[in-house]
CSV table of C-alpha atoms in Angstrom, one decimal:
chain,number,residue,atom,x,y,z
P,47,MET,CA,112.5,85.7,28.2
P,48,ALA,CA,109.4,83.7,28.0
P,49,SER,CA,106.0,85.6,29.0
P,50,THR,CA,104.0,84.0,31.4
P,51,ILE,CA,100.3,82.7,30.7
P,52,PRO,CA,97.7,84.3,33.0
P,53,TRP,CA,96.1,81.6,35.2
P,54,GLU,CA,92.5,82.8,34.2
P,55,ARG,CA,93.2,81.9,30.3
P,56,VAL,CA,94.3,78.7,31.3
P,57,ARG,CA,91.2,78.2,33.1
P,58,ARG,CA,89.2,79.1,30.4
P,59,ALA,CA,90.7,77.0,27.9
P,60,GLY,CA,90.6,74.0,30.2
P,61,ASN,CA,86.8,74.5,31.0
P,62,LYS,CA,86.4,73.7,27.1
P,63,LEU,CA,88.6,70.1,27.5
P,64,THR,CA,87.4,69.2,31.1
P,65,THR,CA,83.7,69.6,30.7
P,66,PRO,CA,81.5,68.5,32.3
P,67,LEU,CA,83.9,68.9,35.3
P,68,HIS,CA,85.3,72.2,36.0
P,69,PRO,CA,88.9,72.8,35.9
P,70,ASP,CA,88.6,73.7,39.6
P,71,ASP,CA,87.7,70.1,40.2
P,72,TYR,CA,91.4,69.2,38.8
P,73,LEU,CA,93.5,72.0,39.9
P,74,SER,CA,92.3,71.5,43.5
P,75,LEU,CA,93.7,68.2,43.4
P,76,VAL,CA,97.1,70.1,42.8
P,77,ASN,CA,96.8,72.7,45.2
P,78,PRO,CA,93.4,73.1,47.5
P,79,LEU,CA,93.7,76.9,47.3
P,80,TRP,CA,93.3,76.9,43.3
P,81,SER,CA,89.6,77.5,43.1
P,82,THR,CA,87.2,80.3,42.0
P,83,ARG,CA,83.9,78.3,43.2
P,84,GLU,CA,84.8,79.6,47.0
P,85,LEU,CA,87.5,81.6,48.7
P,86,ARG,CA,89.5,79.3,50.5
P,87,GLY,CA,92.9,79.6,52.8
P,88,ARG,CA,95.6,77.4,54.4
P,89,VAL,CA,96.4,77.6,57.9
P,90,GLU,CA,100.2,78.3,58.0
P,91,LYS,CA,100.9,78.9,61.6
P,92,VAL,CA,98.8,78.9,65.1
P,93,VAL,CA,100.6,81.3,67.6
P,94,PRO,CA,99.6,81.1,71.2
P,95,GLU,CA,99.1,84.6,72.5
P,96,THR,CA,97.6,83.6,75.9
P,97,GLU,CA,96.4,80.5,77.8
P,98,ASP,CA,93.4,80.7,75.7
P,99,ALA,CA,93.9,82.9,72.6
P,100,ALA,CA,96.0,82.1,69.5
P,101,THR,CA,96.6,84.0,66.5
P,102,LEU,CA,95.9,82.0,63.2
P,103,VAL,CA,98.1,83.0,60.0
P,104,ILE,CA,96.1,82.1,57.1
P,105,ARG,CA,97.5,82.2,53.5
P,106,PRO,CA,94.3,82.9,51.3
P,107,GLY,CA,93.8,81.2,47.7
P,108,TRP,CA,93.0,82.8,44.5
P,109,GLY,CA,90.1,85.4,44.5
P,110,TRP,CA,91.6,87.0,47.7
P,111,ARG,CA,92.4,91.1,47.9
P,112,TYR,CA,94.9,92.1,50.2
P,113,ASP,CA,93.1,95.6,50.8
P,114,HIS,CA,91.1,95.0,53.8
P,115,ARG,CA,91.0,98.2,56.1
P,116,PRO,CA,92.0,98.3,59.6
P,117,GLY,CA,89.3,97.1,61.5
P,118,GLN,CA,87.3,94.9,59.4
P,119,TYR,CA,86.6,91.5,60.0
P,120,VAL,CA,86.5,88.0,57.7
P,121,GLY,CA,84.4,85.1,57.7
P,122,ILE,CA,86.1,81.6,58.4
P,123,GLY,CA,84.6,78.4,57.7
P,124,VAL,CA,86.0,75.1,59.4
P,125,GLN,CA,84.7,71.8,59.3
P,126,VAL,CA,84.1,70.3,63.1
P,127,ASP,CA,82.6,66.9,63.7
P,128,GLY,CA,81.9,66.9,59.7
P,129,LYS,CA,79.6,70.3,59.6
P,130,PHE,CA,81.1,73.5,58.6
P,131,GLN,CA,81.0,75.9,61.3
P,132,TRP,CA,80.9,79.8,60.3
P,133,ARG,CA,82.1,82.6,62.4
P,134,SER,CA,83.5,85.9,61.7
P,135,TYR,CA,86.8,87.5,63.2
P,136,SER,CA,88.7,90.6,62.9
P,137,VAL,CA,91.6,90.9,60.8
P,138,SER,CA,94.4,91.6,63.5
P,139,SER,CA,97.4,91.9,60.8
P,140,PRO,CA,97.5,95.4,59.0
P,141,PRO,CA,96.8,95.6,55.2
P,142,LYS,CA,99.7,95.1,53.2
P,143,ARG,CA,98.8,94.9,49.3
P,144,SER,CA,102.3,92.9,48.6
P,145,GLY,CA,101.2,90.5,51.7
P,146,ARG,CA,101.0,86.7,51.4
P,147,THR,CA,99.2,85.9,54.7
P,148,ILE,CA,96.4,87.4,56.9
P,149,ALA,CA,95.9,86.9,60.8
P,150,ILE,CA,93.0,86.8,62.8
P,151,THR,CA,93.2,86.3,66.7
P,152,VAL,CA,90.8,84.1,68.2
P,153,ARG,CA,89.9,83.8,71.9
P,154,ALA,CA,88.5,80.4,73.2
P,155,MET,CA,84.9,80.9,74.6
P,156,PRO,CA,83.4,78.3,77.1
P,157,GLU,CA,80.2,77.9,74.8
P,158,GLY,CA,82.2,78.4,71.7
P,159,LEU,CA,82.6,75.2,69.4
P,160,LEU,CA,84.5,76.9,66.8
P,161,SER,CA,86.6,79.2,68.8
P,162,ALA,CA,87.9,76.2,71.1
P,163,HIS,CA,88.6,74.4,68.2
P,164,LEU,CA,90.6,77.2,66.4
P,165,VAL,CA,92.7,77.8,69.3
P,166,LYS,CA,93.3,74.1,70.8
P,167,GLY,CA,92.6,72.1,67.6
P,168,LEU,CA,93.5,73.4,64.5
P,169,GLU,CA,96.4,71.8,62.8
P,170,PRO,CA,98.8,74.1,60.3
P,171,GLY,CA,97.9,73.1,56.9
P,172,THR,CA,94.2,72.8,57.4
P,173,ILE,CA,92.3,74.5,54.7
P,174,VAL,CA,89.5,76.5,55.8
P,175,ARG,CA,86.8,78.6,53.9
P,176,LEU,CA,86.8,82.4,53.9
P,177,ALA,CA,84.6,85.5,53.4
P,178,LEU,CA,86.0,88.2,52.0
P,179,PRO,CA,86.3,91.4,54.8
P,180,GLU,CA,83.7,93.6,55.6
P,181,GLY,CA,82.5,96.0,58.4
P,182,ASP,CA,82.5,99.8,59.0
P,183,PHE,CA,84.7,99.7,62.3
P,184,VAL,CA,87.5,101.3,60.7
P,185,LEU,CA,89.6,104.3,61.0
P,186,PRO,CA,89.7,106.9,58.2
P,187,ASP,CA,92.6,107.9,56.1
P,188,PRO,CA,94.3,110.1,57.7
P,189,PRO,CA,93.3,109.1,60.8
P,190,PRO,CA,92.1,111.9,63.3
P,191,ALA,CA,94.5,113.8,65.2
P,192,LYS,CA,93.3,112.6,68.5
P,193,VAL,CA,91.8,109.2,69.0
P,194,LEU,CA,90.6,107.1,72.2
P,195,PHE,CA,90.2,103.2,72.1
P,196,LEU,CA,88.2,101.8,74.5
P,197,VAL,CA,88.6,97.8,74.8
P,198,ALA,CA,88.1,94.6,76.7
P,199,GLY,CA,89.0,91.0,76.2
P,200,SER,CA,89.5,89.8,72.5
P,201,GLY,CA,88.1,93.6,71.5
P,202,ILE,CA,91.8,94.4,71.1
P,203,THR,CA,91.8,92.7,67.8
P,204,PRO,CA,90.3,95.0,65.3
P,205,VAL,CA,92.3,97.9,67.1
P,206,MET,CA,95.6,95.7,66.9
P,207,SER,CA,95.1,96.1,63.5
P,208,MET,CA,94.7,99.8,63.1
P,209,LEU,CA,97.8,100.4,65.5
P,210,ARG,CA,99.9,98.0,63.5
P,211,THR,CA,98.9,100.0,60.3
P,212,LEU,CA,99.4,103.4,62.1
P,213,ASP,CA,102.9,102.0,63.3
P,214,ARG,CA,104.0,100.5,60.1
P,215,ARG,CA,103.1,103.8,58.1
P,216,GLY,CA,104.9,105.9,60.9
P,217,THR,CA,101.6,107.9,61.4
P,218,MET,CA,100.5,107.5,65.0
P,219,PRO,CA,98.6,110.3,66.2
P,220,ASP,CA,97.6,111.5,69.7
P,221,VAL,CA,96.3,107.9,71.1
P,222,VAL,CA,94.8,107.3,74.0
P,223,MET,CA,94.6,103.2,74.6
P,224,HIS,CA,92.6,101.7,77.6
P,225,TYR,CA,92.5,97.9,77.6
P,226,SER,CA,90.6,96.0,80.3
P,227,SER,CA,91.3,92.4,81.0
P,228,PRO,CA,90.7,90.0,84.0
P,229,THR,CA,94.5,89.7,84.5
P,230,ALA,CA,97.7,90.7,82.8
P,231,GLU,CA,98.5,87.1,81.7
P,232,ARG,CA,94.9,87.2,79.9
P,233,MET,CA,95.9,90.5,78.1
P,234,ILE,CA,96.2,89.7,74.6
P,235,PHE,CA,99.4,91.4,72.8
P,236,ARG,CA,100.3,93.0,75.9
P,237,GLU,CA,104.1,93.1,75.4
P,238,GLU,CA,103.3,94.2,71.9
P,239,LEU,CA,101.4,97.4,73.0
P,240,GLU,CA,103.8,97.8,75.6
P,241,ALA,CA,106.6,98.0,73.0
P,242,LEU,CA,104.5,100.1,70.8
P,243,ALA,CA,103.7,102.6,73.6
P,244,GLN,CA,107.7,102.5,74.2
P,245,LYS,CA,108.1,103.6,70.6
P,246,HIS,CA,105.6,106.2,70.2
P,247,PRO,CA,105.6,109.0,72.5
P,248,SER,CA,102.0,110.0,71.2
P,249,LEU,CA,100.5,106.3,72.5
P,250,THR,CA,99.4,106.3,75.6
P,251,PHE,CA,98.4,102.6,77.1
P,252,HIS,CA,96.3,102.2,80.1
P,253,GLN,CA,95.9,98.7,81.7
P,254,LEU,CA,93.1,97.6,83.7
P,255,HIS,CA,92.9,94.0,85.3
P,256,THR,CA,89.4,93.9,86.3
P,257,ASP,CA,89.9,90.6,88.6
P,258,ILE,CA,91.7,93.4,90.9
P,259,ASP,CA,90.8,96.6,90.2
P,260,GLY,CA,87.2,95.9,89.1
P,261,MET,CA,85.8,97.4,85.9
P,262,LEU,CA,86.0,100.6,84.1
P,263,ASP,CA,83.9,103.1,85.9
P,264,LEU,CA,83.1,105.8,83.1
P,265,GLN,CA,82.0,108.4,85.7
P,266,GLN,CA,85.9,108.4,86.4
P,267,LEU,CA,86.7,108.5,82.9
P,268,ASP,CA,88.2,112.0,83.3
P,269,ARG,CA,91.1,110.4,85.2
P,270,VAL,CA,92.1,108.1,82.5
P,271,CYS,CA,91.7,110.5,79.5
P,272,GLY,CA,90.8,114.3,80.7
P,273,ASP,CA,90.2,115.4,76.8
P,274,TRP,CA,88.0,112.4,76.0
P,275,ARG,CA,85.3,114.5,74.9
P,276,GLU,CA,87.4,115.9,72.2
P,277,ARG,CA,88.4,112.6,70.7
P,278,GLU,CA,87.4,110.0,68.2
P,279,VAL,CA,86.6,106.9,70.2
P,280,TRP,CA,86.7,103.5,68.9
P,281,ALA,CA,85.3,100.8,71.5
P,282,CYS,CA,85.1,97.2,71.1
P,283,GLY,CA,84.6,94.5,73.6
P,284,PRO,CA,81.8,92.6,76.0
P,285,GLY,CA,78.1,93.8,75.0
P,286,PRO,CA,77.2,95.4,78.6
P,287,MET,CA,80.5,97.3,78.4
P,288,LEU,CA,79.5,98.7,75.0
P,289,ASP,CA,75.9,99.5,76.0
P,290,ALA,CA,77.5,101.6,78.7
P,291,ILE,CA,79.8,103.4,76.5
P,292,ASP,CA,76.9,103.9,74.2
P,293,THR,CA,74.9,105.5,77.0
P,294,HIS,CA,77.6,107.7,78.3
P,295,TRP,CA,78.5,108.9,75.1
P,296,SER,CA,74.7,109.7,74.2
P,297,GLU,CA,74.0,111.5,77.2
P,298,ALA,CA,77.4,113.6,76.5
P,299,GLY,CA,75.6,114.2,73.2
P,300,LEU,CA,78.8,113.1,71.7
P,301,ASP,CA,77.2,110.4,69.5
P,302,GLU,CA,79.0,111.2,66.3
P,303,ARG,CA,82.2,110.8,68.0
P,304,LEU,CA,81.6,107.3,69.1
P,305,HIS,CA,82.1,104.0,66.8
P,306,LEU,CA,81.1,100.7,68.2
P,307,GLU,CA,81.9,97.1,67.2
P,308,ARG,CA,80.0,94.3,68.7
P,309,PHE,CA,80.8,90.6,68.1
P,310,ASN,CA,77.3,89.0,68.2
P,311,LEU,CA,74.7,89.8,65.5
P,312,GLN,CA,72.5,92.3,66.1
P,313,LEU,CA,68.9,92.3,64.9
P,314,GLY,CA,67.8,95.7,65.6
P,315,GLY,CA,65.6,96.2,62.6
P,316,GLU,CA,61.9,96.3,62.5
P,317,GLY,CA,60.7,92.8,63.1
P,318,GLY,CA,58.1,91.1,60.4
P,319,GLU,CA,54.4,90.5,60.9
P,320,GLY,CA,54.5,87.1,61.3
P,321,GLY,CA,52.4,84.2,59.7
P,322,THR,CA,52.4,81.1,58.0
P,323,ILE,CA,55.5,79.6,56.4
P,324,THR,CA,55.3,76.8,53.7
P,325,PHE,CA,58.1,74.8,52.8
P,326,ARG,CA,56.9,73.4,49.5
P,327,ASN,CA,59.3,70.6,48.9
P,328,SER,CA,58.9,69.1,52.3
P,329,SER,CA,55.2,69.7,52.7
P,330,LYS,CA,55.5,71.5,55.9
P,331,SER,CA,54.2,74.7,57.2
P,332,VAL,CA,54.6,76.5,60.3
P,333,GLU,CA,53.0,79.8,62.0
P,334,VAL,CA,55.2,82.1,63.5
P,335,ASP,CA,55.6,85.4,64.9
P,336,GLY,CA,57.4,88.4,63.5
P,337,ALA,CA,60.5,87.9,65.8
P,338,THR,CA,61.3,84.4,64.8
P,339,THR,CA,63.6,83.6,62.0
P,340,VAL,CA,62.9,82.0,59.2
P,341,LEU,CA,65.5,79.4,59.7
P,342,GLU,CA,64.1,78.8,62.9
P,343,ALA,CA,60.8,78.4,61.8
P,344,GLY,CA,62.0,75.7,59.8
P,345,GLU,CA,64.1,73.9,62.4
P,346,GLN,CA,60.8,74.1,64.7
P,347,ALA,CA,58.5,72.5,61.5
P,348,GLY,CA,61.3,69.6,61.2
P,349,VAL,CA,62.6,70.7,57.6
P,350,GLY,CA,66.2,69.9,57.2
P,351,MET,CA,67.3,73.6,56.6
P,352,PRO,CA,70.7,74.3,55.5
P,353,TYR,CA,72.8,76.9,57.8
P,354,GLY,CA,76.4,77.6,58.6
P,355,CYS,CA,77.4,80.8,60.5
P,356,ARG,CA,73.7,81.7,61.6
P,357,MET,CA,75.0,85.4,61.7
P,358,GLY,CA,74.1,86.4,58.1
P,359,ILE,CA,77.8,86.4,56.9
P,360,CYS,CA,78.4,83.0,54.9
P,361,HIS,CA,74.9,82.7,53.0
P,362,THR,CA,74.9,79.0,53.6
P,363,CYS,CA,71.2,79.3,54.7
P,364,THR,CA,70.3,80.9,51.5
P,365,VAL,CA,66.9,79.6,49.8
P,366,THR,CA,64.5,80.6,47.3
P,367,LEU,CA,61.3,82.6,48.3
P,368,VAL,CA,58.5,81.3,46.2
P,369,SER,CA,56.0,84.0,47.0
P,370,GLY,CA,55.0,86.1,49.9
P,371,ALA,CA,57.5,88.5,51.7
P,372,VAL,CA,59.9,88.4,54.4
P,373,ARG,CA,62.0,91.2,56.5
P,374,ASP,CA,65.8,91.3,57.2
P,375,LEU,CA,65.9,91.9,61.1
P,376,ARG,CA,69.0,93.6,60.7
P,377,ASN,CA,67.7,96.4,58.7
P,378,GLY,CA,63.9,96.3,58.3
P,379,GLU,CA,64.5,95.8,54.5
P,380,ASP,CA,61.8,93.7,52.9
P,381,TYR,CA,62.3,91.1,50.2
P,382,ASN,CA,59.0,90.1,48.3
P,383,GLN,CA,59.9,89.3,44.8
P,384,PRO,CA,59.0,85.6,43.3
P,385,ASN,CA,62.2,83.5,43.3
P,386,GLU,CA,64.1,86.0,45.1
P,387,GLN,CA,67.1,84.7,47.2
P,388,ILE,CA,66.8,85.4,51.1
P,389,GLN,CA,69.0,84.5,53.7
P,390,THR,CA,66.8,82.4,56.4
P,391,CYS,CA,69.0,83.1,59.2
P,392,VAL,CA,68.6,86.8,59.3
P,393,THR,CA,64.8,87.3,58.1
P,394,ALA,CA,61.2,87.0,59.2
P,395,ALA,CA,57.9,86.5,57.9
P,396,VAL,CA,55.8,89.6,56.6
P,397,GLY,CA,52.2,87.5,56.1
P,398,ASP,CA,52.3,84.2,54.4
P,399,CYS,CA,54.9,83.1,52.6
P,400,THR,CA,56.2,80.1,50.7
P,401,LEU,CA,59.6,78.9,50.2
P,402,ASP,CA,61.4,76.2,47.8
P,403,ILE,CA,62.8,73.7,50.3
């Protein structure tokens, strides 16, 4: 039986033969997923879930690892009107090392150019860019004996990956799921969740249709889950709901039991000090405060700043810091080494600084 030759060895040999071009330049003509320059994926299916939500089944290319943890998110970049738009979406499929595809579930938002395109305008066969899974909103292994999920809207997507994983492994613990949605028709995965609750006696599924019943009153939480104080809690949904849950658990002295996942960028770190940012190659400068990101400062000055997700995920905005210092607004970390690479969408000036752009 003939032995197979690893693709990496073929690539290395091809690199010597195809200089100055990279073998990927030729291989991508044969198969667009054959690239090590960037992670790519091909949309295999777009499955409608509700009137305004759909699941995208994506086959990743070379460099992907099927070992994400249930609850993590991936970055996805799609070309819309000639520009790549980046966002992050939770993986709704369970991890499967022998898998060939992953799934993300997207709800089209009224102000969301990319989300609407993914749900309504994306065709199977489209090649997208991908970023590897990230995030700490995950279940431990083994899972806690008692779990409470509080979700609303598209906040179901990371939790769905968790539930599907528990179901596939046959290890469903004592789980209470409370899901808020404007109507039953807009409740993503409703039929699958009802089927899981029928299959697993240890899974209790509460539905709240907010257009009829109003929002969840946390003061009435005992009616939904009498032992909520004893459970590990994962909550995902709109910001105001998560703020209320955060306050409620804090007042109960149970912060350590609460895990939150927010779908928007949280710039909660200490701000910069502000200063004058000089864009060396553009011969422009601008004075900014410590809350203005370097990307926003460049755009104010009329500099053609590169950007993608504007959330610190895709690294498209990365430029070289020539001198001075900037601070990461997510965690307060400073970057002050000459010729250091910085992400402009999540950093602010700490005094005067110069950028190579």
